[in-house]
CSV table of C-alpha atoms in Angstrom, one decimal:
chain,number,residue,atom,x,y,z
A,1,UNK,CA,72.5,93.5,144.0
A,2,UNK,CA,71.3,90.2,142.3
A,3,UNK,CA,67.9,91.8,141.3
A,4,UNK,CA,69.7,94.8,140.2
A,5,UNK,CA,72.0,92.4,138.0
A,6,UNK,CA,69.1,90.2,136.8
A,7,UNK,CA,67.0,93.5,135.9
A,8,UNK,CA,69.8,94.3,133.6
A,9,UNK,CA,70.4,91.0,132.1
A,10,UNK,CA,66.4,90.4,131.5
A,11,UNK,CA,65.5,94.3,130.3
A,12,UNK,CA,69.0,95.3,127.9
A,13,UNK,CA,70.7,91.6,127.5
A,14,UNK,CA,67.1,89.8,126.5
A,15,UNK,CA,68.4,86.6,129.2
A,16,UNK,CA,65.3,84.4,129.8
A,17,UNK,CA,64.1,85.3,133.4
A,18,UNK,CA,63.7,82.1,135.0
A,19,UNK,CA,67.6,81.2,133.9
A,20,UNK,CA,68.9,83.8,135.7
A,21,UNK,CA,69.9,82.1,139.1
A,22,UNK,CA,73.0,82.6,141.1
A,23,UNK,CA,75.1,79.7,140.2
A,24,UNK,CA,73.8,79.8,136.7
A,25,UNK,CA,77.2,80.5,134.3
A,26,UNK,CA,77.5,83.0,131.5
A,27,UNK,CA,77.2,79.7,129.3
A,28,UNK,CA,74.0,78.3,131.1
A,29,UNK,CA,72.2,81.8,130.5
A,30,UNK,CA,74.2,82.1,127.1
A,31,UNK,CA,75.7,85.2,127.7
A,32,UNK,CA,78.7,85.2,125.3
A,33,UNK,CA,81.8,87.6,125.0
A,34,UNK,CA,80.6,90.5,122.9
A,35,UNK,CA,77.6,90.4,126.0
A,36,UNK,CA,79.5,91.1,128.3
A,37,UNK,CA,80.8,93.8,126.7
A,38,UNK,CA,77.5,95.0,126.6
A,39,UNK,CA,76.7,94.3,130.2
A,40,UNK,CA,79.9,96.1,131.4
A,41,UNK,CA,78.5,99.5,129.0
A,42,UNK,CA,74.9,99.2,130.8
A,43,UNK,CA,76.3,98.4,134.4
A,44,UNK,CA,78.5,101.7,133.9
A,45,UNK,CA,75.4,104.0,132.2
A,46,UNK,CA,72.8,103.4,134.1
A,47,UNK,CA,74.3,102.2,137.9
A,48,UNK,CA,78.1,104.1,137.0
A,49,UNK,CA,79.7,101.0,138.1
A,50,UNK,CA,83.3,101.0,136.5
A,51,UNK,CA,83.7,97.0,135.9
A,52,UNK,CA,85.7,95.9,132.5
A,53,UNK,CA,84.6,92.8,130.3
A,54,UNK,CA,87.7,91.0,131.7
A,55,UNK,CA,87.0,91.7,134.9
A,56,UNK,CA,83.0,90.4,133.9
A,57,UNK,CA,84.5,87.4,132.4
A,58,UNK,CA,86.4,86.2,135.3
A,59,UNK,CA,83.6,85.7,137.5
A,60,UNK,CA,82.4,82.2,137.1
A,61,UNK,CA,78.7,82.5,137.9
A,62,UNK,CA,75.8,85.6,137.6
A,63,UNK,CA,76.1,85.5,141.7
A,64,UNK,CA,80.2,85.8,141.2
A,65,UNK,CA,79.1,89.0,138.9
A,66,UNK,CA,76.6,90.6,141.1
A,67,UNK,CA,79.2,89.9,144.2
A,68,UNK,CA,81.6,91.7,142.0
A,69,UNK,CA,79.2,94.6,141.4
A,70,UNK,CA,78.5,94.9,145.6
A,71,UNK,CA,82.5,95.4,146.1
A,72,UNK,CA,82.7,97.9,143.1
A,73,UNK,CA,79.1,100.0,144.9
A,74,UNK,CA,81.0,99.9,148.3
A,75,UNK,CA,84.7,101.0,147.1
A,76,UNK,CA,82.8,104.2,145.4
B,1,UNK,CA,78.2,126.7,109.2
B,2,UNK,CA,81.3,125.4,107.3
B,3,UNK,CA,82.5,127.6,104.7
B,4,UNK,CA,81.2,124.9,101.9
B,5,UNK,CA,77.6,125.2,103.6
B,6,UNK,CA,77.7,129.4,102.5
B,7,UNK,CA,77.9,128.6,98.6
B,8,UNK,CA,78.2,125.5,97.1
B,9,UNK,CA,78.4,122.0,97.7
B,10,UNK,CA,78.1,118.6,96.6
B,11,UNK,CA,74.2,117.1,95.9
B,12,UNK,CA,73.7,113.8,95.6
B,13,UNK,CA,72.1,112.8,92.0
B,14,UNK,CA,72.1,109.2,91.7
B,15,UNK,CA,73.2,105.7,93.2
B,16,UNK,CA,73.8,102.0,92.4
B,17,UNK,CA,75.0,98.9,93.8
B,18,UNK,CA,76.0,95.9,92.7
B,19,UNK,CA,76.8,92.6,95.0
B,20,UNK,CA,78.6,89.6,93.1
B,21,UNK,CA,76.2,86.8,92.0
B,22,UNK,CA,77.8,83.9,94.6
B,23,UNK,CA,75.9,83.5,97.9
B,24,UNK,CA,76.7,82.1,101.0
B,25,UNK,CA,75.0,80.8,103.5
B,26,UNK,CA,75.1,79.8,107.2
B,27,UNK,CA,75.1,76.5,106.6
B,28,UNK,CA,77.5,76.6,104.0
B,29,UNK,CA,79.9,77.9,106.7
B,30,UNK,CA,79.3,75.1,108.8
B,31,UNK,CA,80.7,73.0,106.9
B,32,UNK,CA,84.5,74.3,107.0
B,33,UNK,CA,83.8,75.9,110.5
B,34,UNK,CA,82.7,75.0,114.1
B,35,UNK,CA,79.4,77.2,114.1
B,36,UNK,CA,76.0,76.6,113.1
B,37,UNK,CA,73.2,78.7,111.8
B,38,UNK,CA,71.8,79.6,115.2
B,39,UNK,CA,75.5,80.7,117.0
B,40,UNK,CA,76.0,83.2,113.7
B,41,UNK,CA,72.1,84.6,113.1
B,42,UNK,CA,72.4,85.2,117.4
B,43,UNK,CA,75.4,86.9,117.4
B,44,UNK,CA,75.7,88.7,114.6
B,45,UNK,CA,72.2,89.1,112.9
B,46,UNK,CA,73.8,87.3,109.2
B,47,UNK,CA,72.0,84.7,107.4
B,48,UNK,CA,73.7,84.9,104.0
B,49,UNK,CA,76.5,87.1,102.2
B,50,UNK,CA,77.9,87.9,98.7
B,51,UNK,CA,80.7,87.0,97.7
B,52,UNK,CA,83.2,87.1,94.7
B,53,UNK,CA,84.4,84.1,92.8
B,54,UNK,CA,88.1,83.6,91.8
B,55,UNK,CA,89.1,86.0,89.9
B,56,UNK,CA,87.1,89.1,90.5
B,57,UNK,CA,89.1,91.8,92.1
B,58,UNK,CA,87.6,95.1,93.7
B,59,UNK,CA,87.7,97.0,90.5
B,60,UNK,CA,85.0,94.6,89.0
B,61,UNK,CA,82.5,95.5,91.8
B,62,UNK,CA,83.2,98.8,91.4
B,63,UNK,CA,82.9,99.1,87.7
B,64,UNK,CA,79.5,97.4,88.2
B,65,UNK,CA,78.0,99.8,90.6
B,66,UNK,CA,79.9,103.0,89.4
B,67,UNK,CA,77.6,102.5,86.1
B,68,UNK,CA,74.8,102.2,87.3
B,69,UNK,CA,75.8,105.4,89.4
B,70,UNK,CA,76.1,107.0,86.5
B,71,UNK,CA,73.1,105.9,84.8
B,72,UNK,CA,71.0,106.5,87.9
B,73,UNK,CA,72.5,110.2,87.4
B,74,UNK,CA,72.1,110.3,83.7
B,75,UNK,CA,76.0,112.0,83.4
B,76,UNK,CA,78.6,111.4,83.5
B,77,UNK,CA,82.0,112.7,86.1
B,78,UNK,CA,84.9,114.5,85.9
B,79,UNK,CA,86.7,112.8,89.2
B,80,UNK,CA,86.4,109.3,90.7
B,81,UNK,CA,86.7,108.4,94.5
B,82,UNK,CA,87.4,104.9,95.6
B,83,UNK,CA,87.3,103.9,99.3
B,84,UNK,CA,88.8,100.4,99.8
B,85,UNK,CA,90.6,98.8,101.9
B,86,UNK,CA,91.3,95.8,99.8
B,87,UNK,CA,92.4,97.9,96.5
B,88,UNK,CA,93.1,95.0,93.0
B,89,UNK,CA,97.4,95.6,93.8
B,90,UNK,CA,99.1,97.3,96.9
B,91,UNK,CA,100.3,100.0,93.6
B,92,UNK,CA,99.0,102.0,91.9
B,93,UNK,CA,95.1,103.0,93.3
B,94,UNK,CA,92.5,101.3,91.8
B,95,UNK,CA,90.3,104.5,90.9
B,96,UNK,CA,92.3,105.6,87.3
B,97,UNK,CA,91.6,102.0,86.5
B,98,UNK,CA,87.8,102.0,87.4
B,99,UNK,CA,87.3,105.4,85.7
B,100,UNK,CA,89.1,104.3,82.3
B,101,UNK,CA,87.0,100.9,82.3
B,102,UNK,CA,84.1,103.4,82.5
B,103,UNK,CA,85.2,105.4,79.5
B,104,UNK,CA,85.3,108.5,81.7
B,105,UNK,CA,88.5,110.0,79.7
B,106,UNK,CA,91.6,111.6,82.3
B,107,UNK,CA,89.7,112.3,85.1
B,108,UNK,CA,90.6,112.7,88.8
B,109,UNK,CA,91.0,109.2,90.1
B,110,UNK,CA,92.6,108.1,93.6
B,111,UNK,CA,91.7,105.6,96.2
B,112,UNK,CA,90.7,106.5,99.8
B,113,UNK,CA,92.3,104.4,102.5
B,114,UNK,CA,89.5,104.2,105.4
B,115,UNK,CA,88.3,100.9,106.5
B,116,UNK,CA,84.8,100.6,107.4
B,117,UNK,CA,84.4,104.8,107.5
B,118,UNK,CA,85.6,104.6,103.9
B,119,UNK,CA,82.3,106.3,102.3
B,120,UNK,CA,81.9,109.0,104.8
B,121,UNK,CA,85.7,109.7,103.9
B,122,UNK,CA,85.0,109.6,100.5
B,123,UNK,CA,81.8,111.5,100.9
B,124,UNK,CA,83.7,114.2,102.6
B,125,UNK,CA,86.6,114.3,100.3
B,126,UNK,CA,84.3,114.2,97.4
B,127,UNK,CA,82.2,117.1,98.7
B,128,UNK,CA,85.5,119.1,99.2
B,129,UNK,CA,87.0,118.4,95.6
B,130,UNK,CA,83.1,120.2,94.3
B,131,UNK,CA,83.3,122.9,97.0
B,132,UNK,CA,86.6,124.2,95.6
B,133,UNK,CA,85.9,123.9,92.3
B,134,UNK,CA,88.0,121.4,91.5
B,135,UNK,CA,85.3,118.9,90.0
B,136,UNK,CA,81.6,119.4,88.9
B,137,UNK,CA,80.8,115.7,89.0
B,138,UNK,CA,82.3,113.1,91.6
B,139,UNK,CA,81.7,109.4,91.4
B,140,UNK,CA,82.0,108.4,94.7
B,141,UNK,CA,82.4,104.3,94.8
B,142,UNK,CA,83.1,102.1,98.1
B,143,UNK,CA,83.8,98.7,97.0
B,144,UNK,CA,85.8,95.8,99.3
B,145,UNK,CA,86.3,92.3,98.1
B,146,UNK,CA,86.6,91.9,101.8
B,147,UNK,CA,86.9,88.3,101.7
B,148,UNK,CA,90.2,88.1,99.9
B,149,UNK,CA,91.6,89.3,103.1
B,150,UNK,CA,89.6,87.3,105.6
B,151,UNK,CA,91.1,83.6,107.1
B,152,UNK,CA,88.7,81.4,106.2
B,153,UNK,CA,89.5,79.5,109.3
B,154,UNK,CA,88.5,82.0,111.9
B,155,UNK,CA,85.7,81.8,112.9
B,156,UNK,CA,84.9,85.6,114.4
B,157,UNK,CA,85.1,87.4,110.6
B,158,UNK,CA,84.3,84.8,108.3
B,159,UNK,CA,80.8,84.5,109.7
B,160,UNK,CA,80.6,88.5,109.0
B,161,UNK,CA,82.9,90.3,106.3
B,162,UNK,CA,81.2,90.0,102.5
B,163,UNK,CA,81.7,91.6,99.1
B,164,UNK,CA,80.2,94.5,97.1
B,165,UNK,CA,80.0,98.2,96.3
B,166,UNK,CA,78.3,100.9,96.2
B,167,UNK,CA,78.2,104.4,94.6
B,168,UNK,CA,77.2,107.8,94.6
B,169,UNK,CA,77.0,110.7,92.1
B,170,UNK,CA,77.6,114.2,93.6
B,171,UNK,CA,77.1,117.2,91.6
B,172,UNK,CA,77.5,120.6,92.3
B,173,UNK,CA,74.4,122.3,94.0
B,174,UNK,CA,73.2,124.4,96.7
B,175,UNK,CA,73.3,123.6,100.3
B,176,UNK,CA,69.7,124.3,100.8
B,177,UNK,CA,68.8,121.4,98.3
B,178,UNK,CA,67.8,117.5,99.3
B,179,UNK,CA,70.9,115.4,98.5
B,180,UNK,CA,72.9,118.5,100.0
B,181,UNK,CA,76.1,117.0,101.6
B,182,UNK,CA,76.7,119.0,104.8
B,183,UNK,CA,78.9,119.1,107.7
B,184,UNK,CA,80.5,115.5,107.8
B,185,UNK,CA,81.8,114.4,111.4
B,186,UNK,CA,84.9,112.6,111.1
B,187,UNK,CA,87.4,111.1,113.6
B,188,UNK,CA,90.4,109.0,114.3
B,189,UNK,CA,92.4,107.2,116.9
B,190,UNK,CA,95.6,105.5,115.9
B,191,UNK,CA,96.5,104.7,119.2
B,192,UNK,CA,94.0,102.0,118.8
B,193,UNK,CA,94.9,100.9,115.1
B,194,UNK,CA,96.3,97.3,116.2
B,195,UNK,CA,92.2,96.9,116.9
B,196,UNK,CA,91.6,96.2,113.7
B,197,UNK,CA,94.4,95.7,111.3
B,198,UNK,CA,96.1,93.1,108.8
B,199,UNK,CA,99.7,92.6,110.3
B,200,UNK,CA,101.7,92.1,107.3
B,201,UNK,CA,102.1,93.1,103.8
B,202,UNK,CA,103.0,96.4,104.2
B,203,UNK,CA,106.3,98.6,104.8
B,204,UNK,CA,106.8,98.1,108.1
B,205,UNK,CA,106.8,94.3,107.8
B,206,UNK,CA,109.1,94.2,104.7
B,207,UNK,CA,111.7,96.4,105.9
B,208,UNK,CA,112.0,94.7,108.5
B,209,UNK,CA,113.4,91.5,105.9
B,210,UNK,CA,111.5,89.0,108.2
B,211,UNK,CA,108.9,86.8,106.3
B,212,UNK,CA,105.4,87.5,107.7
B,213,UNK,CA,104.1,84.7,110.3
B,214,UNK,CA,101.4,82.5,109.8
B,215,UNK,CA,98.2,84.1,109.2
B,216,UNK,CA,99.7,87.4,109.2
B,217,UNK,CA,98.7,88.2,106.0
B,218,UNK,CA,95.2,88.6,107.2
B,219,UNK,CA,92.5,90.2,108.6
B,220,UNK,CA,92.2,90.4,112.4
B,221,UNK,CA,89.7,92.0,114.7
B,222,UNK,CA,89.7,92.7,118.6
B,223,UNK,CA,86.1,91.6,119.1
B,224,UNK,CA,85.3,92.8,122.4
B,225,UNK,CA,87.3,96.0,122.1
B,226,UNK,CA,86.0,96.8,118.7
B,227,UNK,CA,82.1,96.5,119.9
B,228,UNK,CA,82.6,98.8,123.2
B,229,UNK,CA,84.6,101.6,121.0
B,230,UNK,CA,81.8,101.2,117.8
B,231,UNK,CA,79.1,102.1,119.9
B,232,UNK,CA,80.4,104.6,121.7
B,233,UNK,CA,82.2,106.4,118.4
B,234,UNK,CA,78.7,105.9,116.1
B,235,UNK,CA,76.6,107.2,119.1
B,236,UNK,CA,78.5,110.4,119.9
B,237,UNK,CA,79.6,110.8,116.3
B,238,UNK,CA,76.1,110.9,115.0
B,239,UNK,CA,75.2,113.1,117.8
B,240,UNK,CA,77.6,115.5,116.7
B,241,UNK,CA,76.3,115.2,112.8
B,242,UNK,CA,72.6,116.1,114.1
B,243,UNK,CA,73.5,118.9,115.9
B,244,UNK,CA,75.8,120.7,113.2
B,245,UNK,CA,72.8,120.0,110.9
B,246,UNK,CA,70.5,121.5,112.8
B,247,UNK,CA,68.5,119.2,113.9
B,248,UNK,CA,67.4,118.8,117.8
B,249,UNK,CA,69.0,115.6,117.8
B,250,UNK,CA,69.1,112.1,116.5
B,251,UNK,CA,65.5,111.7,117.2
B,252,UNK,CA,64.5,114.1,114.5
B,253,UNK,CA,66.3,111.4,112.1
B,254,UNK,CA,63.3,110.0,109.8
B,255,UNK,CA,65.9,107.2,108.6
B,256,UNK,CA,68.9,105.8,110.6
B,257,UNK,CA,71.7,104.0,108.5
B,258,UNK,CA,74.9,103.0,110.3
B,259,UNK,CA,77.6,100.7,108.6
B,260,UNK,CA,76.1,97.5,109.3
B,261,UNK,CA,78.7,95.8,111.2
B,262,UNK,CA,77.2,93.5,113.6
B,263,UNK,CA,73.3,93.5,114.4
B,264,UNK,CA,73.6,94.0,117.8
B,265,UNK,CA,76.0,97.0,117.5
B,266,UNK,CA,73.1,98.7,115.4
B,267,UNK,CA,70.9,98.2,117.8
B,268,UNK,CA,73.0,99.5,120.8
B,269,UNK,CA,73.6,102.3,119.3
B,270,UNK,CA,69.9,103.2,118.2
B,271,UNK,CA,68.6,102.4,121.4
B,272,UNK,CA,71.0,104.6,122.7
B,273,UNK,CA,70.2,107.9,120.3
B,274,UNK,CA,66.6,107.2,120.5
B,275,UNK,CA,65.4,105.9,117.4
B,276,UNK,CA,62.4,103.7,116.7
B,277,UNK,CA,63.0,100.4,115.2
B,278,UNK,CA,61.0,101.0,112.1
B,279,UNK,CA,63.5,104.2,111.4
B,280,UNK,CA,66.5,102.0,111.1
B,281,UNK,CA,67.6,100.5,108.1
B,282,UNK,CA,68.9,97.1,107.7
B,283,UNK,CA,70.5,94.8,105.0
B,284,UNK,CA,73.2,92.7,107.4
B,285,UNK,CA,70.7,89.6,107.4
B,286,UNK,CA,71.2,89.5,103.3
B,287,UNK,CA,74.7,91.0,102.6
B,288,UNK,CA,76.7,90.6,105.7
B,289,UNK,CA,79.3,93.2,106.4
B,290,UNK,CA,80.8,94.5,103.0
B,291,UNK,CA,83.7,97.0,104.5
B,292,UNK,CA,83.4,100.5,103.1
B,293,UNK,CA,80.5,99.3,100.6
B,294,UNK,CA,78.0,98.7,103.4
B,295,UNK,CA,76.5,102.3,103.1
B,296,UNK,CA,75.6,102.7,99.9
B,297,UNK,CA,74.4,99.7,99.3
B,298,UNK,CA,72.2,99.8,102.2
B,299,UNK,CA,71.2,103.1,100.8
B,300,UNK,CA,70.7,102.2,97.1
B,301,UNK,CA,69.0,99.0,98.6
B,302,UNK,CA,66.5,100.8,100.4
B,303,UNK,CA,65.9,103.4,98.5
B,304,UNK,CA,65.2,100.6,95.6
B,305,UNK,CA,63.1,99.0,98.0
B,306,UNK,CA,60.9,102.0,99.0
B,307,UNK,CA,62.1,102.3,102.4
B,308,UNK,CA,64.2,105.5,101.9
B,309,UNK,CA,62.8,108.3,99.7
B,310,UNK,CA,62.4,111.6,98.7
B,311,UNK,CA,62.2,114.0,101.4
B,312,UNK,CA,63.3,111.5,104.7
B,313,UNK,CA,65.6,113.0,107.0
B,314,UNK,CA,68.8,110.5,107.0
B,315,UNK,CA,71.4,110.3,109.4
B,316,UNK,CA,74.1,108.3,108.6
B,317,UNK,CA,77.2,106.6,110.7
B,318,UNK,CA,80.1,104.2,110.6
B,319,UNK,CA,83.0,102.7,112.3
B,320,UNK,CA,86.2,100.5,111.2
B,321,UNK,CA,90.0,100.2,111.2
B,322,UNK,CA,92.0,102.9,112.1
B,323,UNK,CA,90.4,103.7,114.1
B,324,UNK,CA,88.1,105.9,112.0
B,325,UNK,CA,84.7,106.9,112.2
B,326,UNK,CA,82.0,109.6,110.9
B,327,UNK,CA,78.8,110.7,110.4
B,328,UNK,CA,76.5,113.1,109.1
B,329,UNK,CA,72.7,114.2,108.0
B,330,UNK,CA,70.9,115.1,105.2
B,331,UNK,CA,67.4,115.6,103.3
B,332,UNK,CA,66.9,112.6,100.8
B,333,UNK,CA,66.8,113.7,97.4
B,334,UNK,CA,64.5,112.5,94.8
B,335,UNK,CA,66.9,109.8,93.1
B,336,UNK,CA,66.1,106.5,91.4
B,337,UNK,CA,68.9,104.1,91.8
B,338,UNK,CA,69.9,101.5,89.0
C-alpha cells in the first residue's frame, strides 16, 4: 500500500519522489493542510477508500497514512 | 429548454473592470504576517492584489467599472444589479446609489446578497428581470472591497481576499445569439453556512444584546472544508451547465473561467472535467481573490487581453458563502471591454 500511496502523492500531489519514504512527515514532504484534503478526494476517486483529512492528519508519518489506508482496504 | 430559452433573453453587450490603484505584494505581507513569498505563491497561486485605500467604499469600484460597462455597450440601462457581500452601509443597498452616481435616472436598483456566486446570481437574476419584460437594459456589477472585512492578522485570507469589480451589460436578445445568457445552474446549502461566514454584525448577534467577541466582526473561512466542498460543487455544477446547454460536456468548453479562489482549487477542478491547461483562464497571480468581482474581471481581463473572444465557447463556475454556487455556458459575443 506504500507504492500505492507514493503513486498518488508523486502523480496528483506533485511530492518530489525520492522524499517520499516511510517515516518521512507530511512536513518533511511538505504536504500541508489543504493537501491533505486533496489526498483524502483522490484516495476516495480513484482507490474508493473513505479516509477524512482529520483522520489523514493524525497519522504522523507517509508509512502511518499508508498503514491507515491497509486497515480502511481490509474493513471494506 | 427553460421557458426564457423559447423567446427572449438577456445578451451580453459590453464589460468593464476596474481594480483600485494600490498593490500589494507578497512581501509586503510578510512584514505584518508570519509567511513569506514562497508559503503564499505555493499554496494559493497569489503574487500581488488590489486593494482600496481608506476611504473608498464598494460603490466607488463599482461606479468605475459600471461606466465603462456602459461605454463598452455604448447605452445606457434601465435596472442595476449589484452583487456584494461587503455593500458601503448594512442599509439601504448600494445599487440606487451606484445607478444615481451614474446619472442613470430612477431605475431598478437592488443589491444581490451571494458571496463568491454573487455574479452568477446576479447574472441569473438579471436575465430574469429582461426575460419578463421588466427591463431592456441591465447593468449587472459585482464589486467587494473584500478587505474591509478581512483580519489583517490571519494569516489564511489576508494572503487571498482583494478588491475590485466588474460589470456586464445585458440587453434584450435572442437566445440563439453569442452573449446569449442560458440556463444558469444554481445551488445552495445553508446547513453549511457557518463554513464561511462573518459572525457578528447582523440581527441575530444584536438581538441577542451581547457585544460581539473579539474578531467577530470578521471574515472567517473553514479552509479544509471549504476546498473539499468547492471542488466538488464547481465540478458537478459546471457539469450540469454543459449538459443543459447542450454541449457533450465540459470538454467541449473552448474557455474555462471559475471564480478564482485559490490556484489549486482551479486546477482540481479542471483536471477533474477535463480541460486543457491552455483553456483555463487565470488572473489570481495578479488580483488575488476579489469576492463576487472575480468573474468579470477575469472575463473583461481576458477578453482585453486577447485570450477570450468572439465566438469561444465559455463555461463559467463559482463557489462562496452560503453555501452557494453556479454555473453556466455560453457563445462569446463580439464585445470590446473598456
Amino acid at each position: 500500500m506504500f507504492e500505492v500511496l507514493k503513486e498518488m502523492l508523486v502523480s496528483k500531489l506533485k511530492v518530489t519522489p525520492s522524499s517520499v519514504v516511510p517515516d518521512a512527515t507530511r512536513d518533511d514532504i511538505d504536504l500541508d493542510s489543504l493537501a491533505v484534503v486533496e489526498l483524502s478526494m483522490v484516495l476516495e476517486k480513484e482507490l474508493g477508500l473513505a479516509i477524512s483529512d482529520d483522520e489523514l492528519l493524525e497519522a504522523a508519518t507517509v508509512g502511518d497514512m499508508a498503514r491507515l489506508m491497509e486497515e480502511r482496504s481490509t474493513a471494506a | 429548454m427553460s421557458g426564457a430559452a423559447a423567446g427572449r433573453t438577456a445578451v451580453i453587450a459590453g464589460l468593464g473592470c476596474h481594480l483600485p490603484p494600490d498593490v500589494v505584494t507578497n512581501e509586503d505581507l510578510t512584514r505584518r504576517l508570519d509567511t513569506s513569498d514562497e508559503w503564499i505563491r505555493s499554496r494559493t497561486g497569489i503574487a500581488t492584489r488590489h486593494v482600496v485605500d481608506p476611504g473608498t467604499a464598494t460603490s466607488d469600484l463599482a461606479v468605475e467599472a459600471g461606466r465603462r460597462a456602459l461605454d463598452s455597450a455604448g447605452c445606457e440601462a434601465d435596472a442595476v444589479v449589484l452583487a456584494t457581500t461587503t455593500p458601503d452601509q448594512p442599509c439601504p443597498a448600494t445599487a440606487p446609489a451606484v445607478a444615481a452616481r451614474l446619472g442613470l435616472g430612477p431605475v431598478a436598483a437592488f443589491d444581490v446578497s451571494a458571496v463568491c456566486s454573487g455574479f452568477l446570481y446576479g447574472l441569473a437574476t438579471a436575465t430574469g428581470l429582461i426575460a419578463s419584460g421588466t427591463a431592456e437594459r441591465v447593468l449587472l456589477i459585482a464589486a467587494d472591497a473584500f478587505t474591509t472585512i478581512i483580519d489583517p492578522a490571519d494569516r489564511g485570507t489576508a494572503v487571498i481576499f482583494a478588491d475590485g469589480a466588474g460589470a456586464v451589460v445585458l440587453r434584450a436578445g435572442d437566445p440563439a445569439e453569442p452573449g446569449a445568457i442560458g440556463p444558469v445552474v444554481l445551488g445552495s446549502d445553508g446547513g453549511l453556512s457557518r463554513l464561511i461566514e462573518v459572525p457578528a454584525g447582523g440581527s441575530r448577534q444584536r438581538s441577542s444584546g451581547v457585544a460581539p467577541a473579539p474578531g467577530e466582526e470578521f471574515f472567517r473561512m473553514a479552509g479544509r472544508e471549504v476546498y473539499r466542498h468547492a471542488v466538488d460543487r464547481m465540478t458537478a455544477s459546471s457539469r450540469q451547465a454543459a449538459e443543459a446547454a447542450g454541449w457533450a460536456g465540459p470538454q467541449d468548453a473552448d474557455r474555462f473561467a471559475a471564480h478564482q479562489a485559490n490556484a489549486r482549487i482551479l486546477a482540481t477542478v479542471a483536471d477533474d472535467l477535463g480541460i486543457a491547461p491552455e483553456r483555463r483562464l487565470s488572473n489570481i497571480e495578479r488580483v488575488g481573490n476579489t469576492g463576487a468581482a472575480s468573474l468579470p474581471v477575469l472575463l473583461a481581463q481576458s477578453a482585453a487581453e486577447g485570450t477570450l473572444t468572439a465566438g469561444h465557447r465559455l463555461l463559467l463556475t463559482a463557489f462562496g458563502g452560503g453555501l452557494s454556487w453556479g454555473a453556466t455556458a455560453l457563445v462569446w459575443p463580439d464585445v470590446k471591454p473598456v
